[in-house]
XYZ file of C-alpha atoms in Angstrom:
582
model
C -55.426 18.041 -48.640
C -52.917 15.717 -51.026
C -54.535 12.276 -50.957
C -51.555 9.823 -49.447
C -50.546 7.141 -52.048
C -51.360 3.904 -49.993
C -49.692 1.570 -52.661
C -46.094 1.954 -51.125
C -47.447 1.778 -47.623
C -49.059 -1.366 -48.398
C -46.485 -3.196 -49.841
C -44.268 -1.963 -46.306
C -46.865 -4.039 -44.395
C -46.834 -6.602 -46.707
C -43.026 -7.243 -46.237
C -43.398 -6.902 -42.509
C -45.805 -9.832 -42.554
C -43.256 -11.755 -44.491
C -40.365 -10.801 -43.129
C -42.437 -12.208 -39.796
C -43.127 -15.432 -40.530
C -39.444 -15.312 -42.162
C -37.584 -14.887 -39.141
C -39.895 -15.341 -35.998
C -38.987 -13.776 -32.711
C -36.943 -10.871 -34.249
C -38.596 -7.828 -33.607
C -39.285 -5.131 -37.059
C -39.952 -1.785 -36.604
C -42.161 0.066 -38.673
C -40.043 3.253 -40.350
C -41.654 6.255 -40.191
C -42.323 8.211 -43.392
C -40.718 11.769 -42.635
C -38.102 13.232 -44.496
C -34.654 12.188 -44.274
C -35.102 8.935 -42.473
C -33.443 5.489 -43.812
C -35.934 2.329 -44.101
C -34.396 -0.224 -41.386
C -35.003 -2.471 -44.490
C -32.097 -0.642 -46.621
C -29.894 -1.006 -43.452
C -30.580 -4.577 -42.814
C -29.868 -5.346 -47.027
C -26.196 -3.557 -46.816
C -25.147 -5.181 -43.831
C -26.280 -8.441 -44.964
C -24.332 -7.486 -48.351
C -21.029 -6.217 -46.708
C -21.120 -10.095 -44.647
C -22.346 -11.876 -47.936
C -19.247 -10.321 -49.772
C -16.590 -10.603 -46.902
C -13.939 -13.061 -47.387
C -13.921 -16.269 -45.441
C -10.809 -14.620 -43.309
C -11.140 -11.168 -44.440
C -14.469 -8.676 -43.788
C -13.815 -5.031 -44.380
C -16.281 -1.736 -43.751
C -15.649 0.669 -46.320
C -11.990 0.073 -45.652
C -12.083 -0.663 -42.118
C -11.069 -4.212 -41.014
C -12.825 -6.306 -39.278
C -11.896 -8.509 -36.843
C -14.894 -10.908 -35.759
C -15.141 -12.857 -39.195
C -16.327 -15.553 -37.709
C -18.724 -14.212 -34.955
C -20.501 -11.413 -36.978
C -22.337 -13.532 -39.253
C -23.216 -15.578 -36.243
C -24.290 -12.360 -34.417
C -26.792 -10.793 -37.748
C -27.937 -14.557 -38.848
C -29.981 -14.429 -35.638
C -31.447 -11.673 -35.948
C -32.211 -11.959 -39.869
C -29.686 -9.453 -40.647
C -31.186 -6.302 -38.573
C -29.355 -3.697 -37.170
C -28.491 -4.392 -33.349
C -27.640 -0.123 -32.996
C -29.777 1.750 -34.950
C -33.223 2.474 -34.582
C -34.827 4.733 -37.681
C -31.578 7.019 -38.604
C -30.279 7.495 -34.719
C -27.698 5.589 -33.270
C -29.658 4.073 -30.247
C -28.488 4.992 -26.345
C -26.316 1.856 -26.422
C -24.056 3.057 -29.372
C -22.690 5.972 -27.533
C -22.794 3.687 -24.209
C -20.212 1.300 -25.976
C -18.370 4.519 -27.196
C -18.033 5.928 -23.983
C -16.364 2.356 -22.666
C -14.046 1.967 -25.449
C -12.737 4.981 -24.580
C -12.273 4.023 -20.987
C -10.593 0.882 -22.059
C -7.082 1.920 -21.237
C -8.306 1.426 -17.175
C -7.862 -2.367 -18.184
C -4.505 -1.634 -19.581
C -6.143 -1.924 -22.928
C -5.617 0.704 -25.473
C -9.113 2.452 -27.090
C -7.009 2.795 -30.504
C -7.594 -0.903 -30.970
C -11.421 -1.049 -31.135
C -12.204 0.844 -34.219
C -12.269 4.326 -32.023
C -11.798 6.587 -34.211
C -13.882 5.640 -36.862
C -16.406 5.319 -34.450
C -16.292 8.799 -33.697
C -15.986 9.858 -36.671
C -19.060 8.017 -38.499
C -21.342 9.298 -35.250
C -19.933 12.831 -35.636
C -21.121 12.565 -39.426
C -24.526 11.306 -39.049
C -25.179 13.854 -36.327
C -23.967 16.996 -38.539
C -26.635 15.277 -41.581
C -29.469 15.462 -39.001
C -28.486 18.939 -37.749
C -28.929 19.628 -41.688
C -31.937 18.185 -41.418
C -30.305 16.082 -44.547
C -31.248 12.230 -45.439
C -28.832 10.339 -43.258
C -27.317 7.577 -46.419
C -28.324 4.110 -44.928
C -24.735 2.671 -45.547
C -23.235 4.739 -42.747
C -25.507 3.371 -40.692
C -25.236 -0.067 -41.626
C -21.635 0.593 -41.203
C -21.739 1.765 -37.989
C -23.928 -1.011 -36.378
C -21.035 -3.273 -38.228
C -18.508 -1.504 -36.567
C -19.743 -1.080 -33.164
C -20.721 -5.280 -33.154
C -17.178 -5.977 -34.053
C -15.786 -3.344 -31.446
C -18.160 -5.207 -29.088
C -16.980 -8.586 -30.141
C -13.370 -7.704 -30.547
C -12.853 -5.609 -27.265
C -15.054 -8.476 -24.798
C -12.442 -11.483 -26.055
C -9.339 -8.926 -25.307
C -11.235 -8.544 -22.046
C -12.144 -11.803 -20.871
C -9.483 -13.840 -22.934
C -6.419 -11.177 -23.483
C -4.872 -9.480 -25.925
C -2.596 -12.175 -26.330
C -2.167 -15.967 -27.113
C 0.587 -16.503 -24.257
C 1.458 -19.946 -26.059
C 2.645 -17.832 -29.286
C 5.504 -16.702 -26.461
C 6.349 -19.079 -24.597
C 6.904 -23.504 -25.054
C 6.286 -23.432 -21.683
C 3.054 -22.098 -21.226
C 0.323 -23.917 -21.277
C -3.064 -22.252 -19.413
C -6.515 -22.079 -21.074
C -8.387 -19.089 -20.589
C -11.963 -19.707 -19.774
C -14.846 -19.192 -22.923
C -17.164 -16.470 -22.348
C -20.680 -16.454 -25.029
C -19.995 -13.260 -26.856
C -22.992 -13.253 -28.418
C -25.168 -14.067 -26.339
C -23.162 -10.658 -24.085
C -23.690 -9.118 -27.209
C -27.324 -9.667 -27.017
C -27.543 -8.575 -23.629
C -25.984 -5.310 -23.941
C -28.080 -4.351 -26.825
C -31.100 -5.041 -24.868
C -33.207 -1.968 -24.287
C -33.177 -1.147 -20.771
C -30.125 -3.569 -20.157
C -27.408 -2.853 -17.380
C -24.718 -2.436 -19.764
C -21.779 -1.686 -17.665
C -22.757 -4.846 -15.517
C -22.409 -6.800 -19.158
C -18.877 -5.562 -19.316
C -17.732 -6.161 -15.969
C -18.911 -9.763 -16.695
C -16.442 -10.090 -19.188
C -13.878 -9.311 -17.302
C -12.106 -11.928 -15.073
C -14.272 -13.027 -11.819
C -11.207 -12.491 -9.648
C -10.532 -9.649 -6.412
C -7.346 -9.608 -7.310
C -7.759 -8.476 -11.025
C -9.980 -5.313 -10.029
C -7.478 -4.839 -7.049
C -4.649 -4.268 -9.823
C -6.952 -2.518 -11.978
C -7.378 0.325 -9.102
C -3.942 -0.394 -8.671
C -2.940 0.955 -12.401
C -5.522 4.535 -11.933
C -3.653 5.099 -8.631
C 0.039 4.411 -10.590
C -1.131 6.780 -13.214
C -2.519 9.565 -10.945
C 1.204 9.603 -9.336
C 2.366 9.214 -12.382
C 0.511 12.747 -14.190
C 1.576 14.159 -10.368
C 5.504 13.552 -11.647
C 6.159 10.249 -9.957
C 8.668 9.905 -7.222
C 12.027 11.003 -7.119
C 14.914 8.698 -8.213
C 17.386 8.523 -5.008
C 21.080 8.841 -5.938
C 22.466 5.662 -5.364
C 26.173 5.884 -3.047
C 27.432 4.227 -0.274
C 24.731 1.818 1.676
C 22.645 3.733 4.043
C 22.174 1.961 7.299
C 19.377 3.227 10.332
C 20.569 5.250 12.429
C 22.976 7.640 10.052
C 22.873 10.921 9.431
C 23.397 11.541 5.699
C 21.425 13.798 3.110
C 20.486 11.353 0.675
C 18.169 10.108 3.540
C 16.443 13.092 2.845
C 15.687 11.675 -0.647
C 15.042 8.133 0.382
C 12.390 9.941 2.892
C 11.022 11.859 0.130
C 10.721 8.683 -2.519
C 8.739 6.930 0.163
C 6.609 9.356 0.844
C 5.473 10.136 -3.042
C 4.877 6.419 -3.382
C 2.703 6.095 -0.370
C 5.334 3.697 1.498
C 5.822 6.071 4.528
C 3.689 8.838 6.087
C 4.987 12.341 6.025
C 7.096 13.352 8.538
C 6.592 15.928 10.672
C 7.556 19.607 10.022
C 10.426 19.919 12.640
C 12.006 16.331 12.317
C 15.134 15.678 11.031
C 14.799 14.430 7.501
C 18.312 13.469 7.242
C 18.337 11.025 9.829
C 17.692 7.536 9.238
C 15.293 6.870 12.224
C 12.924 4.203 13.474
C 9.736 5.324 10.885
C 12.142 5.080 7.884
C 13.716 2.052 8.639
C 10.220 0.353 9.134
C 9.161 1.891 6.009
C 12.352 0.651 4.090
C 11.372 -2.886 5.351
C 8.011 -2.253 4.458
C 8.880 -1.644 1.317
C 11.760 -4.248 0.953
C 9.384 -7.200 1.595
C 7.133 -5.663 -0.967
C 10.158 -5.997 -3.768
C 10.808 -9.314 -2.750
C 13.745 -8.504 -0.769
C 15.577 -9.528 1.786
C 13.501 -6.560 4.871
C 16.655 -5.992 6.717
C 16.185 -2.009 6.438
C 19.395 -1.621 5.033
C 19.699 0.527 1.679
C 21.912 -1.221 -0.831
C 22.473 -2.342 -3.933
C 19.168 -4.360 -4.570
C 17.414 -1.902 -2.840
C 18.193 1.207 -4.385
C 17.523 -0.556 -8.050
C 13.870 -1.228 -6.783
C 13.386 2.092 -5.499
C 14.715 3.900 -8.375
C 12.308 1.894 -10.885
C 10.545 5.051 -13.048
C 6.714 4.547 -12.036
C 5.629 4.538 -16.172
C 7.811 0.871 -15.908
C 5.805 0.295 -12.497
C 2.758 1.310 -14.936
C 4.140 -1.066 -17.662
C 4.419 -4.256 -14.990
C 0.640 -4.047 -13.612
C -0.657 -3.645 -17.858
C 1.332 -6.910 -18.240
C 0.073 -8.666 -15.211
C -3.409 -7.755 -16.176
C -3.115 -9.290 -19.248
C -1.667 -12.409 -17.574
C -5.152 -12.538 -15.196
C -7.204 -12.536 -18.187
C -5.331 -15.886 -19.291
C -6.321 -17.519 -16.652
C -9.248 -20.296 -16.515
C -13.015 -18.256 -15.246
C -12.797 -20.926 -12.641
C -10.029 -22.002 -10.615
C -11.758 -24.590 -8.374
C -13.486 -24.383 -4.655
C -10.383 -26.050 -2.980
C -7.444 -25.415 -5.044
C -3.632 -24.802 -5.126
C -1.848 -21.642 -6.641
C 1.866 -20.998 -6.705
C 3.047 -18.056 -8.164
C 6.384 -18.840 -9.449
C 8.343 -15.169 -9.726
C 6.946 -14.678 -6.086
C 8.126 -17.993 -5.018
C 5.034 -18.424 -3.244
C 2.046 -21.436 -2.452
C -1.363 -20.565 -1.179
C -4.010 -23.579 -1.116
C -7.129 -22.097 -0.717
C -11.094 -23.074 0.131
C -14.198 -21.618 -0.758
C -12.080 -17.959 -1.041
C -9.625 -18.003 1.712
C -6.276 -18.793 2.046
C -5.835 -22.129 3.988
C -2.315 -22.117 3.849
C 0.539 -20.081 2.578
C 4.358 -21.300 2.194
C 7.263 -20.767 0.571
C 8.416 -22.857 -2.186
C 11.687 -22.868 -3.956
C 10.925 -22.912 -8.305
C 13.267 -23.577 -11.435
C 16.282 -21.288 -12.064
C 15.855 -19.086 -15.404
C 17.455 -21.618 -17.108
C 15.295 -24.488 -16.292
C 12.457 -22.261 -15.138
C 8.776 -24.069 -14.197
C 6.237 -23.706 -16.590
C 3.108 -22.002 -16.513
C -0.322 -24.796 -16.523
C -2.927 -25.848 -14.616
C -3.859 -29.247 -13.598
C -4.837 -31.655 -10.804
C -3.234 -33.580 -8.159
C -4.854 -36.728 -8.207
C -1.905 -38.502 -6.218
C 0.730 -38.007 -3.555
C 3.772 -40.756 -2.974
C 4.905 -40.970 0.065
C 8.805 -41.789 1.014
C 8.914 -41.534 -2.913
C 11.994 -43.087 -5.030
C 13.814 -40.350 -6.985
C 14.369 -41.331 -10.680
C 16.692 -38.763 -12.214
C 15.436 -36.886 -15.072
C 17.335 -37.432 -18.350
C 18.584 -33.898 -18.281
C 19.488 -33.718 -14.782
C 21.616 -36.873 -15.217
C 23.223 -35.479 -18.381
C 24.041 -31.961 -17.414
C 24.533 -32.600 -14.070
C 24.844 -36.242 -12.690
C 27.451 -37.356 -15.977
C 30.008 -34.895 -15.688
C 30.291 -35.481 -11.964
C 31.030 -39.034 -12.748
C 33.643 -38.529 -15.412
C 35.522 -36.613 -12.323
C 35.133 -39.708 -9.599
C 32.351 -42.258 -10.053
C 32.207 -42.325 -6.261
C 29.930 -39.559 -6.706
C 26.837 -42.030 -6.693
C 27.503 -43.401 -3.835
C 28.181 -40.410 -1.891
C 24.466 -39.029 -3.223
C 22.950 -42.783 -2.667
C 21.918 -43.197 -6.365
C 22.157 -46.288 -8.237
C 22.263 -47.188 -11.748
C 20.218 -49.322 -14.024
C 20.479 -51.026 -16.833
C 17.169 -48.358 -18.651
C 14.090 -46.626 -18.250
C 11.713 -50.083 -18.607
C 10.803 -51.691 -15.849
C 12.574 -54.415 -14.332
C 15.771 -53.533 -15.621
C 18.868 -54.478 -13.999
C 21.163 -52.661 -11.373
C 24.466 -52.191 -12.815
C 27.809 -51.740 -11.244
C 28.909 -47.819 -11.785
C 32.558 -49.048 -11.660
C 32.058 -51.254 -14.448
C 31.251 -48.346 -17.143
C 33.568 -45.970 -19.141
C 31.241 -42.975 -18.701
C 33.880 -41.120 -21.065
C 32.172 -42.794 -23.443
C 29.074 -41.279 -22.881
C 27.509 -37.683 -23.627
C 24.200 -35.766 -23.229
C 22.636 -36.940 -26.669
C 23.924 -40.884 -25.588
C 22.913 -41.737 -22.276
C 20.991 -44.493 -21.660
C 20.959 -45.030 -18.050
C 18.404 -44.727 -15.740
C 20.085 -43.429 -12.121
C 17.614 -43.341 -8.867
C 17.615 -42.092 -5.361
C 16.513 -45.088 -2.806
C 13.881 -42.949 -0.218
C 15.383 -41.629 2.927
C 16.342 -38.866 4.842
C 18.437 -37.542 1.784
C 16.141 -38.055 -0.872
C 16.171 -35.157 -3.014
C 12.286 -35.273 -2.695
C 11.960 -35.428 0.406
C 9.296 -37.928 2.189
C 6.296 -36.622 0.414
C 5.876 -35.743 -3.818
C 2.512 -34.241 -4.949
C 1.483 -35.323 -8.585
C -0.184 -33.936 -11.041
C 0.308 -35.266 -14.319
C 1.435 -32.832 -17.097
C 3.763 -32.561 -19.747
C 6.524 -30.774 -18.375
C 7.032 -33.647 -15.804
C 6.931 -30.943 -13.026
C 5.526 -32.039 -9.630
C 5.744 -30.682 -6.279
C 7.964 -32.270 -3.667
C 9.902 -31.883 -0.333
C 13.529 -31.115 0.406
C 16.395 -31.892 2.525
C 17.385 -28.778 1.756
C 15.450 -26.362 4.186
C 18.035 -23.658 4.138
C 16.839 -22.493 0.675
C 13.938 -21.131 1.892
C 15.375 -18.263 3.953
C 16.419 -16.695 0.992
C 14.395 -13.768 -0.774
C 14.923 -15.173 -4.119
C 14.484 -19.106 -4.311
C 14.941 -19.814 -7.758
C 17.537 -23.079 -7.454
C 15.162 -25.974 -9.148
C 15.359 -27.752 -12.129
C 11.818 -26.838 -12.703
C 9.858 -28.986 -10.187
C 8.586 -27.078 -7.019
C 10.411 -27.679 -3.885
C 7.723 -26.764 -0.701
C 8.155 -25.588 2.447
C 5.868 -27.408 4.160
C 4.811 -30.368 2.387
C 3.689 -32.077 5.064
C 0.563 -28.864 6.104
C -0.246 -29.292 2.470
C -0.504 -33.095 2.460
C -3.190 -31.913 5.009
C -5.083 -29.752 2.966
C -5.333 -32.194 -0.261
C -6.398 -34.964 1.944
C -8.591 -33.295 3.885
C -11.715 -34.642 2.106
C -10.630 -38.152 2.636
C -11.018 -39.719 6.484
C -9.347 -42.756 5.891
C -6.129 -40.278 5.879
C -5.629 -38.998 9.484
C -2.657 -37.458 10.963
C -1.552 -40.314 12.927
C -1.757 -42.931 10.317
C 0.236 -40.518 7.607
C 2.711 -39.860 10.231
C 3.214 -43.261 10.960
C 3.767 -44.077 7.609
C 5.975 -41.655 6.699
C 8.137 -42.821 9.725
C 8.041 -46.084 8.662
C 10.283 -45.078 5.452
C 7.504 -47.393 2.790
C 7.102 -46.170 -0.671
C 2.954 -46.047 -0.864
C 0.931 -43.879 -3.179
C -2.252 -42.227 -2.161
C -4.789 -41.438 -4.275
C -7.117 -38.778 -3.824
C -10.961 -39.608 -3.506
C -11.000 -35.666 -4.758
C -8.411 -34.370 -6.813
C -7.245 -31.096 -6.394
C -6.678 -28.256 -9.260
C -3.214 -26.832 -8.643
C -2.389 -23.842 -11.360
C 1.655 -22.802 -11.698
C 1.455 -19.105 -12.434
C 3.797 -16.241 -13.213
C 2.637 -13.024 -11.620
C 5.404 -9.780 -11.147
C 2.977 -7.360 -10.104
C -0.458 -7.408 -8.020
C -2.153 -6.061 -5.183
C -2.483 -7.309 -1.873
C -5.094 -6.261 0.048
C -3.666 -5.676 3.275
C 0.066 -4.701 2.124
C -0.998 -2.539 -1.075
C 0.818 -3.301 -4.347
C 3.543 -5.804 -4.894
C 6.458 -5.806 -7.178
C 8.809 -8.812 -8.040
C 11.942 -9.257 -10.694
C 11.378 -10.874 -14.178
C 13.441 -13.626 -12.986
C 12.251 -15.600 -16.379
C 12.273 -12.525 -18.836
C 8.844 -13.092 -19.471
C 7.905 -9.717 -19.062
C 9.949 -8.568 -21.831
C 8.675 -10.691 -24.329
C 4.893 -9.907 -23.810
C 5.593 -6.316 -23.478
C 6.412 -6.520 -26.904
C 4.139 -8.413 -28.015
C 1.533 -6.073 -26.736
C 3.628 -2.981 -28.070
C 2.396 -5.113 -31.952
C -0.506 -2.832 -32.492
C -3.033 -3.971 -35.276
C -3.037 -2.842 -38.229
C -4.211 1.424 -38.320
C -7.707 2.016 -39.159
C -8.104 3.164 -42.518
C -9.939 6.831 -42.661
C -13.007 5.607 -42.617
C -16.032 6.733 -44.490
C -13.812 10.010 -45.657
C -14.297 9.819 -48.964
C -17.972 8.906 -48.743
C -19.104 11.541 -46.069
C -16.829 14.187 -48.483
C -18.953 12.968 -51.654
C -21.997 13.575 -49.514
C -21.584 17.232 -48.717
């Protein structure tokens, strides 16, 4: 029998020891001495070479780019540089785990292409075919693939838990923080032997019903979708209930494939426009944002004759808008969805309240934050905003300078305070112009202040607040986009309720009576209250199914392309050394 040479064996212990004491608490395997395996200690030296030799903003795998420059050297300094995927020269259980997700990743409207798939597949496939030729697996593809798979990891759980992307490179007026999520410490988790790793991902993802609501939403879309979608229905003349036209026949049919109406029965009439169709047609009017008055027209056969791949489209968008949103919105809280023109305040999960709020026409459209109300003002003074009283207020008063008066607003002197009232009369406002106008005009309270007898603050930027109207018949309209940007509510005085409901001193009678008695008086809250302005076109109610509203902003159109900017193609990775190899 050949005598073994104990030499190199000893000096293998003798770097364990070291390598030990070294880097406590990372654990060392002990390769084994068969033919064709890689020392871990060869895999651990290249990948602490490829991160030594990356670029400050650049880090490349044999050609492949990586994206987590600055959270891979964090993720192998840990661990002293060993592999977090490979064990001996097998990609462990939690490689092809990771695969399997990646390539799942379009069911969060994300696209697999992104995350290094195929070079993923392709490095696997290669080490699998060396071990089926019972040949030495090279330890720099597998050093590249534990690179590889820790940036997919990294790279995919930020597009997951943070979006694909920055919504502030699109829009001025958009100011939300997502919330942080510890990749590597997820990282560490899901490499854990034993480790749930699906629940890892689903941590990632946002904490919210409503997000895994849409996310069923989008398999069901695409199921119709590979089933050939629903039929477009010839738009004509308006069809009313109770007419007897074939096109109904469609309309039936469209309803039907979208899951907005039950089937009929066999022996009905499916050209008449009965009492099930017109309840579905309202059904599915109120879930387009329209006006439910089961009437087919103009509005309503544009909704209905949206393709389902653009339905598929809107809930990929509105996915990525939930992953932009803060992990934690608050226990009591405030949410108004602006393209639904829609409040909800809601406690510990439930909707308290829900009202109808009128928001910023598209071309002074509300902005997109998150804040708190930390004060309300009751029978509140109304001081114009400078572009209000330029675009609107000025050229009004180069017609007839009675104008003011007729609107009770006054003029003073400027902005400061104390400034002097001036006599309207007494100025040439010809002489004035958007750019050079510096005159402060305000609305006394009273029943015709243009906010109303109660304005909810939250101090921001955009100078947005939430107020009430004297203008109630706004809100009977479908579409109640006629602000300059602040939020006009429907109820302000149930939501005065709910963001003073923590504070006794505030009962009804005593707010009542003080709103009666027509004093200006600011309340602060003892609790303030988040309050986040969103902008959500599609999403899934759970006890009317999914919802659909209109871009009224365009802001679908400019993140749909921005999401159509795929990165940069994966090179062909590891071609030309796998080729070299064999």
């Amino acid at each position: 029998m050949r005598k073994r040479n104990v030499k190199p064996f000893f000096y293998r212990i003798l770097s364990l020891i070291l390598l030990s004491i070294l880097f406590p608490g990372v654990a060392f395997c002990m390769p084994e001495d068969s033919h064709g395996e890689a020392p871990i200690f060869q895999i651990r030296a290249i990948i602490r070479l490829r991160i030594e030799e990356g670029a400050a903003d650049t880090l490349t795998c044999q050609g492949e780019t990586l994206c987590g420059v600055q959270l891979l050297p964090q993720a192998y300094q840990k661990r002293g540089y060993m592999p977090l995927w490979v064990r001996g020269t097998q990609p462990m259980q939690h490689a092809q785990h990771l695969a399997d997700i990646i390539g799942r990743a379009d069911e969060d409207g994300l696209d697999p292409g992104d995350y290094h798939q195929a070079a993923i597949q392709k490095l696997m496939a290669a080490i699998a075919e060396e071990h089926a030729a019972n040949k030495p697996v090279p330890p720099e593809w597998l050093a590249d693939l534990d690179l590889v798979l820790t940036d997919t990891f990294l790279l995919f759980g930020t597009h997951l838990s943070s979006g694909r992307v920055n919504p502030e490179t699109l829009h001025t007026d958009w100011k939300i923080k997502p919330g942080t999520i510890d990749l590597i410490a997820a990282l560490e988790r899901f490499t854990t032997p034993g480790a749930d790793m699906d629940a890892v991902i689903d941590g990632l993802r946002p904490p919210y019903r409503e997000y895994h609501a849409l996310r069923k939403a989008l398999a069901d879309l695409r199921a119709l979708a590979a089933a050939s979608g629903w039929p477009p229905v010839t738009e004509g003349s308006t069809l009313r209930p109770g007419e007897h036209n074939p096109a109904i026949a469609t309309l039936r049919h469209r309803l039907v494939a979208s899951g907005d109406m039950d089937p009929s029965p066999q022996d009905s009439d499916k050209r008449l426009f009965d009492a099930s169709l017109e309840a579905a047609v309202k059904r599915f009017q109120k879930d387009s944002g329209l006006e439910p008055d089961g009437v087919v027209g103009r509005k309503t056969f544009a909704m209905l004759n949206v393709p389902v791949e653009q339905r598929i489209r809107q809930v990929v968008i509105n996915l990525e808008r939930w992953r932009w949103l803060p992990r934690k919105l608050g226990n009591r809280y405030v949410m108004i969805n602006t393209a639904n023109f829609r409040l909800k305040a809601v406690e510990s999960g439930h909707v308290a309240v829900s009202m109808r709020v009128v928001v910023g026409r598209p071309a002074r459209r509300s902005p997109v934050f998150s804040a708190n109300i930390t004060y309300l003002v009751i029978n509140p003074y109304w001081n114009v905003p400078p572009t209000i009283a330029a675009e609107d207020i000025l050229p009004e008063l180069k017609k007839d300078v009675a104008y003011l008066a007729q609107h009770n607003l006054r003029v003073f002197q400027g902005w400061q305070s104390g400034t002097r009232e001036i006599d309207p009369w007494s100025v040439n406002w010809h002489a004035y112009h958007g750019k050079r106008l510096p005159f402060r005009f305000r609305q006394d309270p009273g029943p015709h202040n243009a906010l109303g007898r109660i304005k909810f603050m939250f101090p921001n930027s955009f100078s947005v607040y939430l107020h009430d109207t004297p203008h109630r018949s706004l809100f009977k309209r479908a579409q109640r986009d006629f602000s300059s940007g602040c939020i006009r509510v429907e109820s302000p005085r149930v939501l005065a309720d709910f963001v003073l409901a923590e504070d006794p001193v505030w009962t009804n009678e005593k707010l009542d009576e003080l709103i009666k008695s027509g004093d200006t008086k600011t309340i602060w809250l003892r609790h303030p209250v988040p309050v986040h302005l969103l902008y959500m076109t599609a999403w899934a109610d759970g006890s009317r199914g999914l919802q659909f509203r209109n871009d009224i902003y365009h802001r679908d159109e400019d993140l749909q392309l921005a999401l159509n900017q795929r990165r940069p193609k994966p090179s062909e990775m590891l071609t030309t050394v796998i080729k070299q190899k064999s």
